[in-house]
Amino acid sequence: MKKWILFPLLWAQVTWAGNSTIEISQRCAPLSSEEKPLYSGEFRWGYDLPTMLQKFVEIYQSPKRLPRRAYWDSQKQALKLPYDGFRGGDIEISESFVKTIVRHVERAFELKYVDAVFFPDMGHSHLLIPQQLMKDKYDKYPVNNMSGMYREMFGDGAVEILYHTAEQLQALDENGDVLNDDHIRWRHHTRNIVGGNFPTTDLRVLQNPASKANTVNEVPGYYWWGAGFNLSAQKNGCFEYRAQGKVLYFDLSMYDLEPDPDSSWGTDY
C-alpha cells in the first residue's frame, strides 16, 4: 500500500504580475512565420543544476518559443490556446486562469520548489479532478467537444493542477540514491507541486516514497487527467511572472514538444 506524505499549506500575500487582459492582448500575438519553434531535441536527461540553469538562459534569450502557443484572438477579443479542430478547436481561457498559473509559478520560486520554467524543470502539468465530479460532468463530454471540456476545467475551482518539476534534473546517483546535495535533495522531495485553480491559491507538495524518482502519478480521491498544459519561459512570452527579483515571461501550449523534423539526430526527450 502506498504511503502519501502531504506538506502543510503555506500561505503568503498575493501579488499580481502584469497580466491584465489589455497587457496580454498587446503581448500575445498569434504565431508568426518568423518565429522559430522550440523542439524536444533542445533538451536531454540528466542535467546537473548549473548546466540546466545555463540551458534555461540560452532558451530564454533565443527566438525559439512553444509552437501552437496561447494567443490573443483580436476578432473574438479572447485569449485562446490552439487545439485540434476535430476536438472542438481552440480553447478560450480567462484572465483569472492566467493569474492562477502565474501564482503557481511565482509561489514555486518563493518556496524554492523550482529553479527554471521550461521542460527540464517546471514545464508541464497534469489535472486532478475529483472522482465524483469527473463521473458527473467531465465524462459526459464527447471527443468533438474536448475544447469545451478544457474550457470548463480551466475555470473550475474544484480542479487542481499538478506539476512534475525537476523533470530532467539529475537527482539520483548510479545506485538510485538521492545525491548528497542539500538543494538537490530538496528539489527531489518537493518535485510534485499542486495548486488550486483560483488566483489566490497556494501550493502543496505531494511525495511518493514508493518511487525512487519521487514521481506522483495518482492521487487518492482524484481522477488523474494526464494531458494538461505545457509552459516555457522566453523573453517575448505572453505572460509575465516575477522570480528572484526579475520580471520574466512565459508561454502556454496544449501540446508537448516534438522532434525537429529537419534533424536526423532524434531526441533525448
PDB file of C-alpha atoms in Angstrom:
ATOM      1  CA  MET A   1       0.000   0.000   0.000  1.00  0.00           C
ATOM      2  CA  LYS A   2       1.387   3.395  -0.938  1.00  0.00           C
ATOM      3  CA  LYS A   3       2.009   5.939   1.764  1.00  0.00           C
ATOM      4  CA  TRP A   4       1.360   9.537   0.780  1.00  0.00           C
ATOM      5  CA  ILE A   5       3.066  12.409   2.557  1.00  0.00           C
ATOM      6  CA  LEU A   6       1.493  15.857   2.323  1.00  0.00           C
ATOM      7  CA  PHE A   7       3.442  19.016   3.150  1.00  0.00           C
ATOM      8  CA  PRO A   8       1.362  21.608   5.055  1.00  0.00           C
ATOM      9  CA  LEU A   9      -0.137  24.504   3.124  1.00  0.00           C
ATOM     10  CA  LEU A  10       1.958  27.638   3.186  1.00  0.00           C
ATOM     11  CA  TRP A  11       0.248  30.994   2.730  1.00  0.00           C
ATOM     12  CA  ALA A  12       1.673  34.289   1.556  1.00  0.00           C
ATOM     13  CA  GLN A  13       0.427  37.671   0.436  1.00  0.00           C
ATOM     14  CA  VAL A  14      -0.769  37.571  -3.171  1.00  0.00           C
ATOM     15  CA  THR A  15       0.824  39.925  -5.702  1.00  0.00           C
ATOM     16  CA  TRP A  16      -0.150  40.169  -9.360  1.00  0.00           C
ATOM     17  CA  ALA A  17       2.248  40.387 -12.249  1.00  0.00           C
ATOM     18  CA  GLY A  18       1.273  42.466 -15.272  1.00  0.00           C
ATOM     19  CA  ASN A  19      -1.286  40.127 -16.784  1.00  0.00           C
ATOM     20  CA  SER A  20      -4.416  42.174 -17.324  1.00  0.00           C
ATOM     21  CA  THR A  21      -6.437  41.449 -20.442  1.00  0.00           C
ATOM     22  CA  ILE A  22      -5.104  44.651 -22.030  1.00  0.00           C
ATOM     23  CA  GLU A  23      -1.483  43.715 -21.352  1.00  0.00           C
ATOM     24  CA  ILE A  24      -1.992  40.166 -22.577  1.00  0.00           C
ATOM     25  CA  SER A  25      -3.649  41.376 -25.786  1.00  0.00           C
ATOM     26  CA  GLN A  26      -0.604  43.526 -26.518  1.00  0.00           C
ATOM     27  CA  ARG A  27       1.927  40.748 -25.926  1.00  0.00           C
ATOM     28  CA  CYS A  28       0.196  37.637 -27.224  1.00  0.00           C
ATOM     29  CA  ALA A  29       0.128  37.988 -30.990  1.00  0.00           C
ATOM     30  CA  PRO A  30      -0.633  34.831 -32.997  1.00  0.00           C
ATOM     31  CA  LEU A  31       2.294  32.694 -34.098  1.00  0.00           C
ATOM     32  CA  SER A  32       4.192  34.346 -36.935  1.00  0.00           C
ATOM     33  CA  SER A  33       6.193  32.756 -39.743  1.00  0.00           C
ATOM     34  CA  GLU A  34       9.331  34.433 -38.399  1.00  0.00           C
ATOM     35  CA  GLU A  35       9.195  32.637 -35.058  1.00  0.00           C
ATOM     36  CA  LYS A  36      11.251  29.502 -34.522  1.00  0.00           C
ATOM     37  CA  PRO A  37       9.579  26.579 -32.734  1.00  0.00           C
ATOM     38  CA  LEU A  38      11.115  25.029 -29.653  1.00  0.00           C
ATOM     39  CA  TYR A  39      11.801  21.329 -30.299  1.00  0.00           C
ATOM     40  CA  SER A  40      12.327  18.492 -27.851  1.00  0.00           C
ATOM     41  CA  GLY A  41      15.843  17.866 -29.147  1.00  0.00           C
ATOM     42  CA  GLU A  42      16.998  21.029 -27.383  1.00  0.00           C
ATOM     43  CA  PHE A  43      16.982  19.091 -24.125  1.00  0.00           C
ATOM     44  CA  ARG A  44      18.450  15.953 -22.615  1.00  0.00           C
ATOM     45  CA  TRP A  45      18.105  13.922 -19.447  1.00  0.00           C
ATOM     46  CA  GLY A  46      20.468  14.158 -16.517  1.00  0.00           C
ATOM     47  CA  TYR A  47      21.318  17.854 -16.228  1.00  0.00           C
ATOM     48  CA  ASP A  48      23.345  18.964 -13.247  1.00  0.00           C
ATOM     49  CA  LEU A  49      21.925  22.169 -11.800  1.00  0.00           C
ATOM     50  CA  PRO A  50      24.470  24.675 -13.217  1.00  0.00           C
ATOM     51  CA  THR A  51      24.150  23.208 -16.711  1.00  0.00           C
ATOM     52  CA  MET A  52      20.344  23.225 -16.515  1.00  0.00           C
ATOM     53  CA  LEU A  53      20.320  26.880 -15.468  1.00  0.00           C
ATOM     54  CA  GLN A  54      22.745  27.750 -18.262  1.00  0.00           C
ATOM     55  CA  LYS A  55      20.408  25.999 -20.700  1.00  0.00           C
ATOM     56  CA  PHE A  56      17.470  27.970 -19.341  1.00  0.00           C
ATOM     57  CA  VAL A  57      19.221  31.284 -20.037  1.00  0.00           C
ATOM     58  CA  GLU A  58      20.035  30.085 -23.567  1.00  0.00           C
ATOM     59  CA  ILE A  59      16.434  29.104 -24.299  1.00  0.00           C
ATOM     60  CA  TYR A  60      15.004  32.225 -22.682  1.00  0.00           C
ATOM     61  CA  GLN A  61      17.146  34.512 -24.846  1.00  0.00           C
ATOM     62  CA  SER A  62      16.737  32.503 -28.051  1.00  0.00           C
ATOM     63  CA  PRO A  63      13.993  33.195 -30.641  1.00  0.00           C
ATOM     64  CA  LYS A  64      12.539  29.714 -30.038  1.00  0.00           C
ATOM     65  CA  ARG A  65       9.097  29.522 -28.453  1.00  0.00           C
ATOM     66  CA  LEU A  66       6.475  26.906 -27.759  1.00  0.00           C
ATOM     67  CA  PRO A  67       4.709  26.025 -31.003  1.00  0.00           C
ATOM     68  CA  ARG A  68       0.924  26.265 -31.043  1.00  0.00           C
ATOM     69  CA  ARG A  69       1.088  28.572 -28.036  1.00  0.00           C
ATOM     70  CA  ALA A  70      -1.603  30.752 -26.449  1.00  0.00           C
ATOM     71  CA  TYR A  71      -2.521  33.842 -28.450  1.00  0.00           C
ATOM     72  CA  TRP A  72      -4.903  36.791 -28.389  1.00  0.00           C
ATOM     73  CA  ASP A  73      -7.750  36.494 -30.901  1.00  0.00           C
ATOM     74  CA  SER A  74      -8.349  40.137 -31.827  1.00  0.00           C
ATOM     75  CA  GLN A  75     -11.579  39.366 -33.698  1.00  0.00           C
ATOM     76  CA  LYS A  76     -13.158  37.481 -30.800  1.00  0.00           C
ATOM     77  CA  GLN A  77     -11.395  39.633 -28.193  1.00  0.00           C
ATOM     78  CA  ALA A  78     -10.398  36.483 -26.343  1.00  0.00           C
ATOM     79  CA  LEU A  79      -7.304  34.626 -25.216  1.00  0.00           C
ATOM     80  CA  LYS A  80      -7.065  31.171 -26.753  1.00  0.00           C
ATOM     81  CA  LEU A  81      -4.986  28.011 -26.658  1.00  0.00           C
ATOM     82  CA  PRO A  82      -4.670  26.333 -30.070  1.00  0.00           C
ATOM     83  CA  TYR A  83      -6.334  22.918 -30.133  1.00  0.00           C
ATOM     84  CA  ASP A  84      -7.304  20.297 -32.701  1.00  0.00           C
ATOM     85  CA  GLY A  85     -10.350  21.126 -34.819  1.00  0.00           C
ATOM     86  CA  PHE A  86     -11.807  17.620 -34.558  1.00  0.00           C
ATOM     87  CA  ARG A  87     -11.717  18.010 -30.759  1.00  0.00           C
ATOM     88  CA  GLY A  88     -13.595  21.278 -30.817  1.00  0.00           C
ATOM     89  CA  GLY A  89     -10.972  23.788 -31.890  1.00  0.00           C
ATOM     90  CA  ASP A  90      -9.124  26.432 -29.916  1.00  0.00           C
ATOM     91  CA  ILE A  91      -9.765  26.681 -26.175  1.00  0.00           C
ATOM     92  CA  GLU A  92     -10.756  30.036 -24.733  1.00  0.00           C
ATOM     93  CA  ILE A  93      -9.078  30.772 -21.405  1.00  0.00           C
ATOM     94  CA  SER A  94      -9.658  33.592 -18.936  1.00  0.00           C
ATOM     95  CA  GLU A  95      -7.532  36.262 -17.303  1.00  0.00           C
ATOM     96  CA  SER A  96      -8.295  34.541 -13.999  1.00  0.00           C
ATOM     97  CA  PHE A  97      -6.836  31.256 -15.240  1.00  0.00           C
ATOM     98  CA  VAL A  98      -3.665  33.024 -16.383  1.00  0.00           C
ATOM     99  CA  LYS A  99      -3.293  34.684 -12.979  1.00  0.00           C
ATOM    100  CA  THR A 100      -3.723  31.276 -11.371  1.00  0.00           C
ATOM    101  CA  ILE A 101      -0.858  29.788 -13.368  1.00  0.00           C
ATOM    102  CA  VAL A 102       1.301  32.847 -12.693  1.00  0.00           C
ATOM    103  CA  ARG A 103       0.536  32.417  -8.990  1.00  0.00           C
ATOM    104  CA  HIS A 104       1.707  28.798  -9.168  1.00  0.00           C
ATOM    105  CA  VAL A 105       4.942  29.799 -10.877  1.00  0.00           C
ATOM    106  CA  GLU A 106       5.752  32.727  -8.612  1.00  0.00           C
ATOM    107  CA  ARG A 107       4.949  30.834  -5.412  1.00  0.00           C
ATOM    108  CA  ALA A 108       7.056  27.873  -6.571  1.00  0.00           C
ATOM    109  CA  PHE A 109      10.055  30.196  -6.822  1.00  0.00           C
ATOM    110  CA  GLU A 110       9.320  31.812  -3.467  1.00  0.00           C
ATOM    111  CA  LEU A 111       9.260  28.389  -1.793  1.00  0.00           C
ATOM    112  CA  LYS A 112      12.347  27.235  -3.736  1.00  0.00           C
ATOM    113  CA  TYR A 113      10.387  24.396  -5.350  1.00  0.00           C
ATOM    114  CA  VAL A 114      11.717  25.265  -8.825  1.00  0.00           C
ATOM    115  CA  ASP A 115      14.757  26.837 -10.454  1.00  0.00           C
ATOM    116  CA  ALA A 116      13.514  27.402 -14.021  1.00  0.00           C
ATOM    117  CA  VAL A 117      10.342  27.476 -16.139  1.00  0.00           C
ATOM    118  CA  PHE A 118      10.925  25.142 -19.066  1.00  0.00           C
ATOM    119  CA  PHE A 119      10.670  21.420 -19.759  1.00  0.00           C
ATOM    120  CA  PRO A 120      13.785  20.262 -17.846  1.00  0.00           C
ATOM    121  CA  ASP A 121      12.312  21.723 -14.641  1.00  0.00           C
ATOM    122  CA  MET A 122       8.793  23.217 -14.341  1.00  0.00           C
ATOM    123  CA  GLY A 123       7.453  22.702 -17.838  1.00  0.00           C
ATOM    124  CA  HIS A 124       4.360  20.518 -17.859  1.00  0.00           C
ATOM    125  CA  SER A 125       1.230  19.862 -15.848  1.00  0.00           C
ATOM    126  CA  HIS A 126      -1.478  17.324 -15.102  1.00  0.00           C
ATOM    127  CA  LEU A 127      -5.024  17.902 -13.871  1.00  0.00           C
ATOM    128  CA  LEU A 128      -6.533  16.428 -10.713  1.00  0.00           C
ATOM    129  CA  ILE A 129     -10.313  16.121 -10.967  1.00  0.00           C
ATOM    130  CA  PRO A 130     -12.415  14.941  -8.009  1.00  0.00           C
ATOM    131  CA  GLN A 131     -13.668  11.455  -8.855  1.00  0.00           C
ATOM    132  CA  GLN A 132     -17.358  12.259  -8.459  1.00  0.00           C
ATOM    133  CA  LEU A 133     -17.035  15.456 -10.496  1.00  0.00           C
ATOM    134  CA  MET A 134     -15.350  13.504 -13.265  1.00  0.00           C
ATOM    135  CA  LYS A 135     -18.180  10.979 -13.288  1.00  0.00           C
ATOM    136  CA  ASP A 136     -20.988  13.530 -13.069  1.00  0.00           C
ATOM    137  CA  LYS A 137     -19.634  16.124 -15.506  1.00  0.00           C
ATOM    138  CA  TYR A 138     -16.468  15.630 -17.497  1.00  0.00           C
ATOM    139  CA  ASP A 139     -17.007  12.009 -18.524  1.00  0.00           C
ATOM    140  CA  LYS A 140     -20.052  13.220 -20.448  1.00  0.00           C
ATOM    141  CA  TYR A 141     -18.109  15.389 -22.906  1.00  0.00           C
ATOM    142  CA  PRO A 142     -17.738  13.876 -26.394  1.00  0.00           C
ATOM    143  CA  VAL A 143     -14.393  13.849 -28.184  1.00  0.00           C
ATOM    144  CA  ASN A 144     -15.575  16.506 -30.625  1.00  0.00           C
ATOM    145  CA  ASN A 145     -16.052  18.956 -27.741  1.00  0.00           C
ATOM    146  CA  MET A 146     -12.923  18.371 -25.696  1.00  0.00           C
ATOM    147  CA  SER A 147     -12.084  22.048 -26.112  1.00  0.00           C
ATOM    148  CA  GLY A 148     -15.313  22.839 -24.284  1.00  0.00           C
ATOM    149  CA  MET A 149     -14.357  20.374 -21.581  1.00  0.00           C
ATOM    150  CA  TYR A 150     -10.960  22.020 -21.115  1.00  0.00           C
ATOM    151  CA  ARG A 151     -12.589  25.448 -21.016  1.00  0.00           C
ATOM    152  CA  GLU A 152     -14.799  24.206 -18.178  1.00  0.00           C
ATOM    153  CA  MET A 153     -11.899  22.503 -16.387  1.00  0.00           C
ATOM    154  CA  PHE A 154      -9.705  25.588 -16.579  1.00  0.00           C
ATOM    155  CA  GLY A 155     -12.494  27.610 -14.959  1.00  0.00           C
ATOM    156  CA  ASP A 156     -13.452  25.011 -12.366  1.00  0.00           C
ATOM    157  CA  GLY A 157     -12.336  25.788  -8.801  1.00  0.00           C
ATOM    158  CA  ALA A 158     -12.638  22.105  -7.828  1.00  0.00           C
ATOM    159  CA  VAL A 159      -9.953  21.054 -10.337  1.00  0.00           C
ATOM    160  CA  GLU A 160      -6.351  21.136  -9.165  1.00  0.00           C
ATOM    161  CA  ILE A 161      -3.138  21.348 -11.173  1.00  0.00           C
ATOM    162  CA  LEU A 162      -0.091  19.180 -10.504  1.00  0.00           C
ATOM    163  CA  TYR A 163       3.370  19.933 -11.895  1.00  0.00           C
ATOM    164  CA  HIS A 164       6.187  17.414 -12.081  1.00  0.00           C
ATOM    165  CA  THR A 165       9.255  19.561 -11.549  1.00  0.00           C
ATOM    166  CA  ALA A 166      12.980  18.760 -11.747  1.00  0.00           C
ATOM    167  CA  GLU A 167      11.952  16.691 -14.786  1.00  0.00           C
ATOM    168  CA  GLN A 168      15.428  16.358 -16.292  1.00  0.00           C
ATOM    169  CA  LEU A 169      17.500  17.392 -13.281  1.00  0.00           C
ATOM    170  CA  GLN A 170      19.917  14.682 -12.172  1.00  0.00           C
ATOM    171  CA  ALA A 171      18.819  13.847  -8.641  1.00  0.00           C
ATOM    172  CA  LEU A 172      19.903  10.210  -8.263  1.00  0.00           C
ATOM    173  CA  ASP A 173      23.310   8.548  -8.347  1.00  0.00           C
ATOM    174  CA  GLU A 174      24.126   5.307 -10.167  1.00  0.00           C
ATOM    175  CA  ASN A 175      22.717   3.322  -7.234  1.00  0.00           C
ATOM    176  CA  GLY A 176      19.391   5.125  -7.310  1.00  0.00           C
ATOM    177  CA  ASP A 177      20.102   7.138  -4.165  1.00  0.00           C
ATOM    178  CA  VAL A 178      19.468  10.864  -3.918  1.00  0.00           C
ATOM    179  CA  LEU A 179      22.639  12.880  -4.496  1.00  0.00           C
ATOM    180  CA  ASN A 180      24.348  14.209  -1.382  1.00  0.00           C
ATOM    181  CA  ASP A 181      23.495  17.849  -2.016  1.00  0.00           C
ATOM    182  CA  ASP A 182      21.067  19.822   0.128  1.00  0.00           C
ATOM    183  CA  HIS A 183      19.419  21.679  -2.741  1.00  0.00           C
ATOM    184  CA  ILE A 184      19.094  18.574  -4.919  1.00  0.00           C
ATOM    185  CA  ARG A 185      17.592  16.677  -2.003  1.00  0.00           C
ATOM    186  CA  TRP A 186      15.078  19.480  -1.510  1.00  0.00           C
ATOM    187  CA  ARG A 187      14.218  19.529  -5.211  1.00  0.00           C
ATOM    188  CA  HIS A 188      13.769  15.751  -5.247  1.00  0.00           C
ATOM    189  CA  HIS A 189      11.471  15.776  -2.218  1.00  0.00           C
ATOM    190  CA  THR A 190       9.361  18.683  -3.480  1.00  0.00           C
ATOM    191  CA  ARG A 191       9.069  17.755  -7.147  1.00  0.00           C
ATOM    192  CA  ASN A 192       5.284  17.154  -7.133  1.00  0.00           C
ATOM    193  CA  ILE A 193       3.636  20.520  -6.540  1.00  0.00           C
ATOM    194  CA  VAL A 194      -0.116  21.056  -6.592  1.00  0.00           C
ATOM    195  CA  GLY A 195      -2.017  24.323  -6.865  1.00  0.00           C
ATOM    196  CA  GLY A 196      -5.690  25.125  -6.680  1.00  0.00           C
ATOM    197  CA  ASN A 197      -7.471  26.549  -9.717  1.00  0.00           C
ATOM    198  CA  PHE A 198      -8.042  30.100  -8.463  1.00  0.00           C
ATOM    199  CA  PRO A 199      -5.760  33.143  -8.323  1.00  0.00           C
ATOM    200  CA  THR A 200      -5.417  33.313  -4.510  1.00  0.00           C
ATOM    201  CA  THR A 201      -4.352  29.682  -4.197  1.00  0.00           C
ATOM    202  CA  ASP A 202      -1.210  28.413  -2.588  1.00  0.00           C
ATOM    203  CA  LEU A 203       0.820  25.287  -3.255  1.00  0.00           C
ATOM    204  CA  ARG A 204       1.074  21.970  -1.523  1.00  0.00           C
ATOM    205  CA  VAL A 205       3.602  19.211  -2.139  1.00  0.00           C
ATOM    206  CA  LEU A 206       2.968  15.501  -2.559  1.00  0.00           C
ATOM    207  CA  GLN A 207       5.551  12.770  -2.242  1.00  0.00           C
ATOM    208  CA  ASN A 208       5.568   9.160  -3.387  1.00  0.00           C
ATOM    209  CA  PRO A 209       8.160   7.198  -1.370  1.00  0.00           C
ATOM    210  CA  ALA A 210       7.429   4.101  -3.483  1.00  0.00           C
ATOM    211  CA  SER A 211       9.056   5.838  -6.469  1.00  0.00           C
ATOM    212  CA  LYS A 212      12.825   6.358  -6.496  1.00  0.00           C
ATOM    213  CA  ALA A 213      12.263   9.443  -8.623  1.00  0.00           C
ATOM    214  CA  ASN A 214       9.507  10.539  -6.208  1.00  0.00           C
ATOM    215  CA  THR A 215       7.022  10.736  -9.063  1.00  0.00           C
ATOM    216  CA  VAL A 216       3.360  11.022  -8.094  1.00  0.00           C
ATOM    217  CA  ASN A 217       1.095   9.645 -10.817  1.00  0.00           C
ATOM    218  CA  GLU A 218      -2.125   9.135  -8.916  1.00  0.00           C
ATOM    219  CA  VAL A 219      -3.794  10.903  -6.007  1.00  0.00           C
ATOM    220  CA  PRO A 220      -6.489   9.246  -3.876  1.00  0.00           C
ATOM    221  CA  GLY A 221      -9.922  10.755  -4.462  1.00  0.00           C
ATOM    222  CA  TYR A 222      -8.958  12.301  -7.787  1.00  0.00           C
ATOM    223  CA  TYR A 223      -9.150  11.262 -11.401  1.00  0.00           C
ATOM    224  CA  TRP A 224      -5.697  11.697 -12.959  1.00  0.00           C
ATOM    225  CA  TRP A 225      -6.030  13.669 -16.204  1.00  0.00           C
ATOM    226  CA  GLY A 226      -2.583  13.362 -17.724  1.00  0.00           C
ATOM    227  CA  ALA A 227      -2.982  15.751 -20.663  1.00  0.00           C
ATOM    228  CA  GLY A 228      -2.521  19.138 -19.052  1.00  0.00           C
ATOM    229  CA  PHE A 229      -0.773  22.176 -20.499  1.00  0.00           C
ATOM    230  CA  ASN A 230       2.910  22.934 -21.097  1.00  0.00           C
ATOM    231  CA  LEU A 231       4.763  26.105 -20.179  1.00  0.00           C
ATOM    232  CA  SER A 232       8.136  27.511 -21.179  1.00  0.00           C
ATOM    233  CA  ALA A 233       9.752  30.871 -20.476  1.00  0.00           C
ATOM    234  CA  GLN A 234      11.011  33.082 -23.295  1.00  0.00           C
ATOM    235  CA  LYS A 235      11.864  36.780 -23.483  1.00  0.00           C
ATOM    236  CA  ASN A 236       8.880  37.559 -25.750  1.00  0.00           C
ATOM    237  CA  GLY A 237       6.458  35.273 -23.941  1.00  0.00           C
ATOM    238  CA  CYS A 238       2.801  36.125 -23.437  1.00  0.00           C
ATOM    239  CA  PHE A 239       2.568  36.031 -19.660  1.00  0.00           C
ATOM    240  CA  GLU A 240       4.583  37.896 -17.064  1.00  0.00           C
ATOM    241  CA  TYR A 241       5.945  36.380 -13.874  1.00  0.00           C
ATOM    242  CA  ARG A 242       8.306  37.644 -11.207  1.00  0.00           C
ATOM    243  CA  ALA A 243      11.024  35.492  -9.716  1.00  0.00           C
ATOM    244  CA  GLN A 244      14.279  36.121  -7.908  1.00  0.00           C
ATOM    245  CA  GLY A 245      13.919  39.868  -8.311  1.00  0.00           C
ATOM    246  CA  LYS A 246      13.350  39.737 -12.088  1.00  0.00           C
ATOM    247  CA  VAL A 247      10.405  40.190 -14.419  1.00  0.00           C
ATOM    248  CA  LEU A 248      10.266  37.328 -16.912  1.00  0.00           C
ATOM    249  CA  TYR A 249       7.784  35.926 -19.453  1.00  0.00           C
ATOM    250  CA  PHE A 250       6.452  32.524 -20.442  1.00  0.00           C
ATOM    251  CA  ASP A 251       4.158  30.853 -22.962  1.00  0.00           C
ATOM    252  CA  LEU A 252       1.467  28.183 -22.617  1.00  0.00           C
ATOM    253  CA  SER A 253       0.569  25.373 -25.001  1.00  0.00           C
ATOM    254  CA  MET A 254      -1.637  22.287 -25.011  1.00  0.00           C
ATOM    255  CA  TYR A 255       0.975  20.358 -26.992  1.00  0.00           C
ATOM    256  CA  ASP A 256       4.106  18.501 -25.937  1.00  0.00           C
ATOM    257  CA  LEU A 257       7.375  19.391 -27.600  1.00  0.00           C
ATOM    258  CA  GLU A 258       8.019  17.487 -30.808  1.00  0.00           C
ATOM    259  CA  PRO A 259      11.272  16.407 -32.508  1.00  0.00           C
ATOM    260  CA  ASP A 260      12.749  18.729 -35.111  1.00  0.00           C
ATOM    261  CA  PRO A 261      11.532  17.336 -38.460  1.00  0.00           C
ATOM    262  CA  ASP A 262      14.709  18.609 -40.140  1.00  0.00           C
ATOM    263  CA  SER A 263      17.049  16.878 -37.698  1.00  0.00           C
ATOM    264  CA  SER A 264      18.419  13.373 -38.196  1.00  0.00           C
ATOM    265  CA  TRP A 265      19.735  13.169 -34.646  1.00  0.00           C
ATOM    266  CA  GLY A 266      16.447  12.331 -32.971  1.00  0.00           C
ATOM    267  CA  THR A 267      15.914  13.444 -29.390  1.00  0.00           C
ATOM    268  CA  ASP A 268      16.607  12.512 -25.806  1.00  0.00           C
ATOM    269  CA  TYR A 269      13.254  13.910 -24.680  1.00  0.00           C
TER     270      TYR A 269
END
